[in-house]
Amino acid sequence: MERQGTNVVSRPSYEELFERHRHVLFRYLNRVTGDRELAKDITQEAFYRLVSEGTRPDDVRSWLFTVAMNELRDRVRTGERRERISAGRELNPDGPLRPDEEFERRSRVETAREVLDALKARDRRMLLMREEGFSYREIAEAIGVKTNSVGTLLSRAMERFADEYRKRDAQRDEEND
Amino acid sequence: MTDAHPERGRLLAYLDDELTAPERRRTERHVRSCTECRRRLERHRRWSEQISDAAAAVDVEPPEMELHSPAGAGGSDVSEQRATAARRDATEQTSRRTSYLRAAAVVALVAGAGLLLSDAPLRALAGDVLERFSDLFGRSAPPGEVVTPADVPSGHAAESAASAASLRPESGRLLVDIRAEGGNSPPVYVRFRASTSAVVEASGASFETSPGRLLVRTDRDDTVRIALPEAGPTVTVTRDGDTLLQVEDGEVATMLSPDTVGGGTLLYRP
């Protein structure tokens, strides 16, 4: 175990928590809403709440996601926003793609966007929380369901996702023929 | 096979390592002897992989964001934040390699802090170590930070105790060794996300795979080794010195014992 000449800080500062969690929270919200600006806004709002309430939850990541999701729910309810998947992939870590690769990429993104968009909001949120590695207990708390029903709800949501995916894929194949 | 088929939620919970040890053993026993349930399990794995792909496809570059603090909020944290910002500014002047090593030091400290606390759950600790590495990789981090138990996700029941853990850089890789107490103690789980650039060597451990995830398990006196390279799309999974799975440039180069690696499902996509 390596513990060489270091200073011990008893707890991370808010800024350190921000650095640690902001990208993951933003990624999740962007996946759920497909709205980059909205995802950014709610990410910042969640951290603002953390700081302004002076709270130190045991599980900061879970707390932030729950607050963010409540905020999103409020905005959707008041009609300010609609959950939708409209963002295209901007990440391109390996540089420009060849035209055929670019076509393939666009097609993949489009299908993903359509399929996620076709899901019910709760299904989408649950699946994407699982994708972020949250435990069933954390998903249950954030979504507002019982922990012991999470497995079944997720399994059904996965099947609906796969059905949608198959449908879109078949449609796309027909269009390309 | 005489027991009833596990319902769909339980089957997925098995895949996600969400069952208690007795439930998991019962489900494992059933799945091993039931072709239909193995098929159902495989279906869930496939769905999971599709969802991972779709989620990653809509990702965008994260924007610049700022932490907005209300005036007076944070109390003593304000000076701490300033000090942190100053440390970060200094750190950002250094090379990527230095950042990498600093990140390694932070991860080592996280592991160290967890081990000093007898009730620190290893599963959470191991997950935390890797998640933090993922968070920190590729950017600077203030040196000398120790994460306290408050940072370890609550609700993780302790599943085992670690007798030792070490972390060291070696030939451009970062090696995390977690030694578990064997005997009758419950298994050690090390879960991490394959969506990070992490590469895995699970030495002396069994493992299960599902899309986007690899679960390493050992229920005997063993060392779980996780090798995290600086970069590179190669995945190697070994057990007792044998290469079980090797993925190079997204193609399976070597795959022994396909049953063990999930019926040939490729789980890591660089």
mmCIF file of N, CA and C in Angstrom, chain B residues 17-115:
data_model
loop_
_atom_site.group_PDB
_atom_site.id
_atom_site.type_symbol
_atom_site.label_atom_id
_atom_site.label_comp_id
_atom_site.label_asym_id
_atom_site.label_seq_id
_atom_site.Cartn_x
_atom_site.Cartn_y
_atom_site.Cartn_z
ATOM 1 N N ASP B 17 -25.229 -8.635 -10.462
ATOM 2 C CA ASP B 17 -24.645 -8.840 -9.136
ATOM 3 C C ASP B 17 -25.423 -8.094 -8.062
ATOM 4 N N GLU B 18 -26.724 -8.232 -8.104
ATOM 5 C CA GLU B 18 -27.577 -7.545 -7.131
ATOM 6 C C GLU B 18 -28.252 -8.527 -6.169
ATOM 7 N N LEU B 19 -27.897 -9.792 -6.261
ATOM 8 C CA LEU B 19 -28.527 -10.774 -5.382
ATOM 9 C C LEU B 19 -27.689 -10.986 -4.127
ATOM 10 N N THR B 20 -28.335 -11.442 -3.085
ATOM 11 C CA THR B 20 -27.584 -11.820 -1.895
ATOM 12 C C THR B 20 -26.817 -13.109 -2.220
ATOM 13 N N ALA B 21 -25.834 -13.428 -1.403
ATOM 14 C CA ALA B 21 -25.004 -14.602 -1.699
ATOM 15 C C ALA B 21 -25.828 -15.892 -1.835
ATOM 16 N N PRO B 22 -26.771 -16.178 -0.918
ATOM 17 C CA PRO B 22 -27.557 -17.418 -1.087
ATOM 18 C C PRO B 22 -28.420 -17.387 -2.355
ATOM 19 N N GLU B 23 -29.018 -16.218 -2.644
ATOM 20 C CA GLU B 23 -29.842 -16.109 -3.859
ATOM 21 C C GLU B 23 -28.994 -16.334 -5.107
ATOM 22 N N ARG B 24 -27.819 -15.748 -5.056
ATOM 23 C CA ARG B 24 -26.931 -15.872 -6.220
ATOM 24 C C ARG B 24 -26.538 -17.325 -6.446
ATOM 25 N N ARG B 25 -26.212 -17.999 -5.343
ATOM 26 C CA ARG B 25 -25.818 -19.418 -5.466
ATOM 27 C C ARG B 25 -26.959 -20.254 -6.024
ATOM 28 N N ARG B 26 -28.175 -19.954 -5.525
ATOM 29 C CA ARG B 26 -29.345 -20.711 -5.977
ATOM 30 C C ARG B 26 -29.583 -20.472 -7.468
ATOM 31 N N THR B 27 -29.500 -19.195 -7.862
ATOM 32 C CA THR B 27 -29.747 -18.859 -9.268
ATOM 33 C C THR B 27 -28.660 -19.462 -10.149
ATOM 34 N N GLU B 28 -27.427 -19.373 -9.667
ATOM 35 C CA GLU B 28 -26.288 -19.902 -10.434
ATOM 36 C C GLU B 28 -26.473 -21.403 -10.683
ATOM 37 N N ARG B 29 -26.882 -22.089 -9.611
ATOM 38 C CA ARG B 29 -27.094 -23.531 -9.713
ATOM 39 C C ARG B 29 -28.156 -23.835 -10.773
ATOM 40 N N HIS B 30 -29.217 -23.056 -10.728
ATOM 41 C CA HIS B 30 -30.309 -23.295 -11.675
ATOM 42 C C HIS B 30 -29.854 -23.008 -13.111
ATOM 43 N N VAL B 31 -29.224 -21.865 -13.280
ATOM 44 C CA VAL B 31 -28.818 -21.457 -14.629
ATOM 45 C C VAL B 31 -27.864 -22.480 -15.243
ATOM 46 N N ARG B 32 -27.006 -22.999 -14.395
ATOM 47 C CA ARG B 32 -26.029 -23.968 -14.891
ATOM 48 C C ARG B 32 -26.727 -25.208 -15.478
ATOM 49 N N SER B 33 -27.868 -25.549 -14.908
ATOM 50 C CA SER B 33 -28.511 -26.783 -15.353
ATOM 51 C C SER B 33 -29.720 -26.536 -16.264
ATOM 52 N N CYS B 34 -29.989 -25.286 -16.590
ATOM 53 C CA CYS B 34 -31.194 -24.986 -17.364
ATOM 54 C C CYS B 34 -30.846 -24.257 -18.656
ATOM 55 N N THR B 35 -31.015 -24.932 -19.755
ATOM 56 C CA THR B 35 -30.670 -24.338 -21.062
ATOM 57 C C THR B 35 -31.528 -23.110 -21.338
ATOM 58 N N GLU B 36 -32.804 -23.211 -21.008
ATOM 59 C CA GLU B 36 -33.724 -22.101 -21.281
ATOM 60 C C GLU B 36 -33.268 -20.834 -20.533
ATOM 61 N N CYS B 37 -32.875 -20.983 -19.288
ATOM 62 C CA CYS B 37 -32.472 -19.807 -18.511
ATOM 63 C C CYS B 37 -31.127 -19.256 -18.983
ATOM 64 N N ARG B 38 -30.276 -20.131 -19.472
ATOM 65 C CA ARG B 38 -29.016 -19.630 -20.038
ATOM 66 C C ARG B 38 -29.316 -18.776 -21.266
ATOM 67 N N ARG B 39 -30.320 -19.205 -22.028
ATOM 68 C CA ARG B 39 -30.728 -18.432 -23.199
ATOM 69 C C ARG B 39 -31.305 -17.070 -22.773
ATOM 70 N N ARG B 40 -32.135 -17.114 -21.735
ATOM 71 C CA ARG B 40 -32.727 -15.860 -21.244
ATOM 72 C C ARG B 40 -31.632 -14.902 -20.766
ATOM 73 N N LEU B 41 -30.658 -15.479 -20.091
ATOM 74 C CA LEU B 41 -29.545 -14.679 -19.584
ATOM 75 C C LEU B 41 -28.777 -14.042 -20.742
ATOM 76 N N GLU B 42 -28.545 -14.841 -21.761
ATOM 77 C CA GLU B 42 -27.817 -14.356 -22.935
ATOM 78 C C GLU B 42 -28.592 -13.235 -23.627
ATOM 79 N N ARG B 43 -29.926 -13.372 -23.642
ATOM 80 C CA ARG B 43 -30.774 -12.339 -24.241
ATOM 81 C C ARG B 43 -30.591 -11.020 -23.474
ATOM 82 N N HIS B 44 -30.593 -11.112 -22.162
ATOM 83 C CA HIS B 44 -30.400 -9.897 -21.364
ATOM 84 C C HIS B 44 -29.024 -9.272 -21.634
ATOM 85 N N ARG B 45 -28.035 -10.129 -21.779
ATOM 86 C CA ARG B 45 -26.690 -9.610 -22.074
ATOM 87 C C ARG B 45 -26.687 -8.861 -23.393
ATOM 88 N N ARG B 46 -27.380 -9.424 -24.370
ATOM 89 C CA ARG B 46 -27.427 -8.801 -25.699
ATOM 90 C C ARG B 46 -28.142 -7.456 -25.625
ATOM 91 N N TRP B 47 -29.281 -7.436 -24.930
ATOM 92 C CA TRP B 47 -30.017 -6.183 -24.783
ATOM 93 C C TRP B 47 -29.131 -5.131 -24.122
ATOM 94 N N SER B 48 -28.447 -5.570 -23.085
ATOM 95 C CA SER B 48 -27.601 -4.653 -22.336
ATOM 96 C C SER B 48 -26.530 -4.038 -23.241
ATOM 97 N N GLU B 49 -26.004 -4.860 -24.109
ATOM 98 C CA GLU B 49 -24.965 -4.369 -25.019
ATOM 99 C C GLU B 49 -25.544 -3.343 -25.998
ATOM 100 N N GLN B 50 -26.744 -3.614 -26.483
ATOM 101 C CA GLN B 50 -27.383 -2.664 -27.401
ATOM 102 C C GLN B 50 -27.620 -1.324 -26.711
ATOM 103 N N ILE B 51 -28.038 -1.398 -25.452
ATOM 104 C CA ILE B 51 -28.307 -0.160 -24.705
ATOM 105 C C ILE B 51 -27.009 0.620 -24.482
ATOM 106 N N SER B 52 -25.939 -0.102 -24.151
ATOM 107 C CA SER B 52 -24.639 0.570 -23.973
ATOM 108 C C SER B 52 -24.235 1.296 -25.253
ATOM 109 N N ASP B 53 -24.411 0.613 -26.371
ATOM 110 C CA ASP B 53 -24.032 1.209 -27.651
ATOM 111 C C ASP B 53 -24.862 2.455 -27.945
ATOM 112 N N ALA B 54 -26.172 2.327 -27.705
ATOM 113 C CA ALA B 54 -27.061 3.449 -28.012
ATOM 114 C C ALA B 54 -26.741 4.643 -27.120
ATOM 115 N N ALA B 55 -26.490 4.367 -25.836
ATOM 116 C CA ALA B 55 -26.197 5.455 -24.895
ATOM 117 C C ALA B 55 -24.916 6.171 -25.317
ATOM 118 N N ALA B 56 -23.903 5.382 -25.665
ATOM 119 C CA ALA B 56 -22.624 5.995 -26.056
ATOM 120 C C ALA B 56 -22.771 6.770 -27.358
ATOM 121 N N ALA B 57 -23.675 6.320 -28.219
ATOM 122 C CA ALA B 57 -23.815 6.967 -29.531
ATOM 123 C C ALA B 57 -24.333 8.394 -29.420
ATOM 124 N N VAL B 58 -25.120 8.687 -28.384
ATOM 125 C CA VAL B 58 -25.675 10.038 -28.295
ATOM 126 C C VAL B 58 -24.840 10.960 -27.400
ATOM 127 N N ASP B 59 -23.692 10.466 -26.937
ATOM 128 C CA ASP B 59 -22.841 11.308 -26.095
ATOM 129 C C ASP B 59 -22.289 12.497 -26.882
ATOM 130 N N VAL B 60 -22.119 13.587 -26.180
ATOM 131 C CA VAL B 60 -21.519 14.774 -26.793
ATOM 132 C C VAL B 60 -20.365 15.247 -25.915
ATOM 133 N N GLU B 61 -19.580 16.111 -26.474
ATOM 134 C CA GLU B 61 -18.465 16.695 -25.722
ATOM 135 C C GLU B 61 -19.035 17.467 -24.523
ATOM 136 N N PRO B 62 -18.538 17.208 -23.302
ATOM 137 C CA PRO B 62 -19.074 17.982 -22.163
ATOM 138 C C PRO B 62 -18.708 19.462 -22.276
ATOM 139 N N PRO B 63 -19.650 20.333 -21.964
ATOM 140 C CA PRO B 63 -19.369 21.772 -22.083
ATOM 141 C C PRO B 63 -18.579 22.284 -20.881
ATOM 142 N N GLU B 64 -18.112 23.492 -21.000
ATOM 143 C CA GLU B 64 -17.505 24.147 -19.841
ATOM 144 C C GLU B 64 -18.615 24.416 -18.825
ATOM 145 N N MET B 65 -18.333 24.118 -17.580
ATOM 146 C CA MET B 65 -19.334 24.393 -16.541
ATOM 147 C C MET B 65 -18.646 25.048 -15.357
ATOM 148 N N GLU B 66 -19.446 25.794 -14.616
ATOM 149 C CA GLU B 66 -18.881 26.448 -13.438
ATOM 150 C C GLU B 66 -19.678 26.059 -12.207
ATOM 151 N N LEU B 67 -18.975 26.012 -11.106
ATOM 152 C CA LEU B 67 -19.657 25.754 -9.835
ATOM 153 C C LEU B 67 -20.114 27.094 -9.281
ATOM 154 N N HIS B 68 -21.418 27.290 -9.268
ATOM 155 C CA HIS B 68 -21.956 28.550 -8.743
ATOM 156 C C HIS B 68 -22.224 28.399 -7.260
ATOM 157 N N SER B 69 -21.546 29.213 -6.476
ATOM 158 C CA SER B 69 -21.764 29.155 -5.030
ATOM 159 C C SER B 69 -22.510 30.396 -4.582
ATOM 160 N N PRO B 70 -23.570 30.231 -3.801
ATOM 161 C CA PRO B 70 -24.228 31.409 -3.239
ATOM 162 C C PRO B 70 -23.289 32.093 -2.257
ATOM 163 N N ALA B 71 -23.399 33.406 -2.157
ATOM 164 C CA ALA B 71 -22.492 34.151 -1.270
ATOM 165 C C ALA B 71 -22.591 33.594 0.137
ATOM 166 N N GLY B 72 -21.432 33.315 0.718
ATOM 167 C CA GLY B 72 -21.408 32.854 2.111
ATOM 168 C C GLY B 72 -21.607 31.360 2.274
ATOM 169 N N ALA B 73 -22.029 30.694 1.219
ATOM 170 C CA ALA B 73 -22.249 29.253 1.364
ATOM 171 C C ALA B 73 -20.927 28.520 1.360
ATOM 172 N N GLY B 74 -20.930 27.378 1.985
ATOM 173 C CA GLY B 74 -19.724 26.551 1.960
ATOM 174 C C GLY B 74 -18.849 26.760 3.170
ATOM 175 N N GLY B 75 -19.007 27.905 3.868
ATOM 176 C CA GLY B 75 -18.264 28.151 5.097
ATOM 177 C C GLY B 75 -16.783 27.974 4.905
ATOM 178 N N SER B 76 -16.195 27.141 5.702
ATOM 179 C CA SER B 76 -14.739 26.990 5.679
ATOM 180 C C SER B 76 -14.269 26.363 4.378
ATOM 181 N N ASP B 77 -15.224 25.856 3.587
ATOM 182 C CA ASP B 77 -14.823 25.245 2.330
ATOM 183 C C ASP B 77 -14.276 26.271 1.339
ATOM 184 N N VAL B 78 -14.646 27.537 1.538
ATOM 185 C CA VAL B 78 -14.249 28.543 0.563
ATOM 186 C C VAL B 78 -12.726 28.632 0.472
ATOM 187 N N SER B 79 -12.080 28.714 1.642
ATOM 188 C CA SER B 79 -10.620 28.806 1.602
ATOM 189 C C SER B 79 -10.029 27.513 1.045
ATOM 190 N N GLU B 80 -10.700 26.424 1.397
ATOM 191 C CA GLU B 80 -10.221 25.136 0.897
ATOM 192 C C GLU B 80 -10.341 25.079 -0.623
ATOM 193 N N GLN B 81 -11.454 25.625 -1.117
ATOM 194 C CA GLN B 81 -11.667 25.647 -2.563
ATOM 195 C C GLN B 81 -10.588 26.468 -3.248
ATOM 196 N N ARG B 82 -10.273 27.603 -2.632
ATOM 197 C CA ARG B 82 -9.234 28.453 -3.238
ATOM 198 C C ARG B 82 -7.901 27.714 -3.285
ATOM 199 N N ALA B 83 -7.596 27.067 -2.161
ATOM 200 C CA ALA B 83 -6.331 26.332 -2.103
ATOM 201 C C ALA B 83 -6.321 25.231 -3.152
ATOM 202 N N THR B 84 -7.459 24.582 -3.284
ATOM 203 C CA THR B 84 -7.563 23.502 -4.275
ATOM 204 C C THR B 84 -7.372 24.054 -5.680
ATOM 205 N N ALA B 85 -8.028 25.204 -5.925
ATOM 206 C CA ALA B 85 -7.919 25.809 -7.255
ATOM 207 C C ALA B 85 -6.476 26.151 -7.561
ATOM 208 N N ALA B 86 -5.778 26.682 -6.535
ATOM 209 C CA ALA B 86 -4.366 27.031 -6.730
ATOM 210 C C ALA B 86 -3.546 25.777 -7.036
ATOM 211 N N ARG B 87 -3.832 24.705 -6.281
ATOM 212 C CA ARG B 87 -3.113 23.456 -6.513
ATOM 213 C C ARG B 87 -3.393 22.949 -7.929
ATOM 214 N N ARG B 88 -4.664 23.094 -8.323
ATOM 215 C CA ARG B 88 -5.036 22.577 -9.649
ATOM 216 C C ARG B 88 -4.330 23.367 -10.747
ATOM 217 N N ASP B 89 -4.300 24.702 -10.569
ATOM 218 C CA ASP B 89 -3.620 25.531 -11.557
ATOM 219 C C ASP B 89 -2.183 25.082 -11.728
ATOM 220 N N ALA B 90 -1.541 24.831 -10.579
ATOM 221 C CA ALA B 90 -0.136 24.415 -10.631
ATOM 222 C C ALA B 90 -0.025 23.063 -11.316
ATOM 223 N N THR B 91 -0.945 22.201 -11.005
ATOM 224 C CA THR B 91 -0.885 20.843 -11.548
ATOM 225 C C THR B 91 -1.080 20.838 -13.055
ATOM 226 N N GLU B 92 -1.942 21.760 -13.529
ATOM 227 C CA GLU B 92 -2.258 21.769 -14.955
ATOM 228 C C GLU B 92 -1.059 22.139 -15.819
ATOM 229 N N GLN B 93 -0.038 22.666 -15.184
ATOM 230 C CA GLN B 93 1.165 23.008 -15.935
ATOM 231 C C GLN B 93 1.987 21.762 -16.254
ATOM 232 N N THR B 94 1.710 20.705 -15.576
ATOM 233 C CA THR B 94 2.548 19.520 -15.725
ATOM 234 C C THR B 94 2.105 18.668 -16.896
ATOM 235 N N SER B 95 2.930 17.700 -17.226
ATOM 236 C CA SER B 95 2.630 16.864 -18.391
ATOM 237 C C SER B 95 1.533 15.864 -18.093
ATOM 238 N N ARG B 96 1.013 15.264 -19.166
ATOM 239 C CA ARG B 96 -0.038 14.256 -19.007
ATOM 240 C C ARG B 96 0.491 13.076 -18.183
ATOM 241 N N ARG B 97 1.741 12.749 -18.403
ATOM 242 C CA ARG B 97 2.321 11.627 -17.682
ATOM 243 C C ARG B 97 2.318 11.891 -16.178
ATOM 244 N N THR B 98 2.682 13.131 -15.835
ATOM 245 C CA THR B 98 2.706 13.483 -14.423
ATOM 246 C C THR B 98 1.305 13.406 -13.850
ATOM 247 N N SER B 99 0.346 13.868 -14.656
ATOM 248 C CA SER B 99 -1.040 13.819 -14.200
ATOM 249 C C SER B 99 -1.443 12.386 -13.924
ATOM 250 N N TYR B 100 -1.007 11.521 -14.809
ATOM 251 C CA TYR B 100 -1.338 10.108 -14.687
ATOM 252 C C TYR B 100 -0.808 9.545 -13.368
ATOM 253 N N LEU B 101 0.445 9.895 -13.095
ATOM 254 C CA LEU B 101 1.047 9.384 -11.867
ATOM 255 C C LEU B 101 0.379 9.975 -10.633
ATOM 256 N N ARG B 102 -0.017 11.232 -10.759
ATOM 257 C CA ARG B 102 -0.704 11.840 -9.613
ATOM 258 C C ARG B 102 -2.048 11.167 -9.397
ATOM 259 N N ALA B 103 -2.715 10.921 -10.506
ATOM 260 C CA ALA B 103 -3.994 10.221 -10.390
ATOM 261 C C ALA B 103 -3.775 8.881 -9.713
ATOM 262 N N ALA B 104 -2.682 8.225 -10.096
ATOM 263 C CA ALA B 104 -2.361 6.930 -9.495
ATOM 264 C C ALA B 104 -2.176 7.077 -7.988
ATOM 265 N N ALA B 105 -1.503 8.143 -7.591
ATOM 266 C CA ALA B 105 -1.266 8.364 -6.165
ATOM 267 C C ALA B 105 -2.587 8.565 -5.435
ATOM 268 N N VAL B 106 -3.474 9.313 -6.067
ATOM 269 C CA VAL B 106 -4.771 9.562 -5.434
ATOM 270 C C VAL B 106 -5.523 8.249 -5.272
ATOM 271 N N VAL B 107 -5.480 7.447 -6.333
ATOM 272 C CA VAL B 107 -6.183 6.171 -6.270
ATOM 273 C C VAL B 107 -5.585 5.296 -5.174
ATOM 274 N N ALA B 108 -4.258 5.323 -5.069
ATOM 275 C CA ALA B 108 -3.596 4.530 -4.033
ATOM 276 C C ALA B 108 -4.074 4.971 -2.655
ATOM 277 N N LEU B 109 -4.213 6.268 -2.512
ATOM 278 C CA LEU B 109 -4.649 6.776 -1.218
ATOM 279 C C LEU B 109 -6.084 6.399 -0.928
ATOM 280 N N VAL B 110 -6.881 6.405 -1.974
ATOM 281 C CA VAL B 110 -8.273 5.986 -1.789
ATOM 282 C C VAL B 110 -8.287 4.556 -1.271
ATOM 283 N N ALA B 111 -7.501 3.710 -1.913
ATOM 284 C CA ALA B 111 -7.424 2.315 -1.497
ATOM 285 C C ALA B 111 -6.906 2.232 -0.067
ATOM 286 N N GLY B 112 -5.881 2.995 0.212
ATOM 287 C CA GLY B 112 -5.279 2.982 1.539
ATOM 288 C C GLY B 112 -6.270 3.408 2.600
ATOM 289 N N ALA B 113 -7.003 4.483 2.313
ATOM 290 C CA ALA B 113 -7.971 4.989 3.283
ATOM 291 C C ALA B 113 -9.024 3.935 3.568
ATOM 292 N N GLY B 114 -9.457 3.262 2.525
ATOM 293 C CA GLY B 114 -10.488 2.241 2.696
ATOM 294 C C GLY B 114 -9.988 1.108 3.560
ATOM 295 N N LEU B 115 -8.736 0.736 3.363
ATOM 296 C CA LEU B 115 -8.222 -0.415 4.077
ATOM 297 C C LEU B 115 -7.959 -0.128 5.550
#
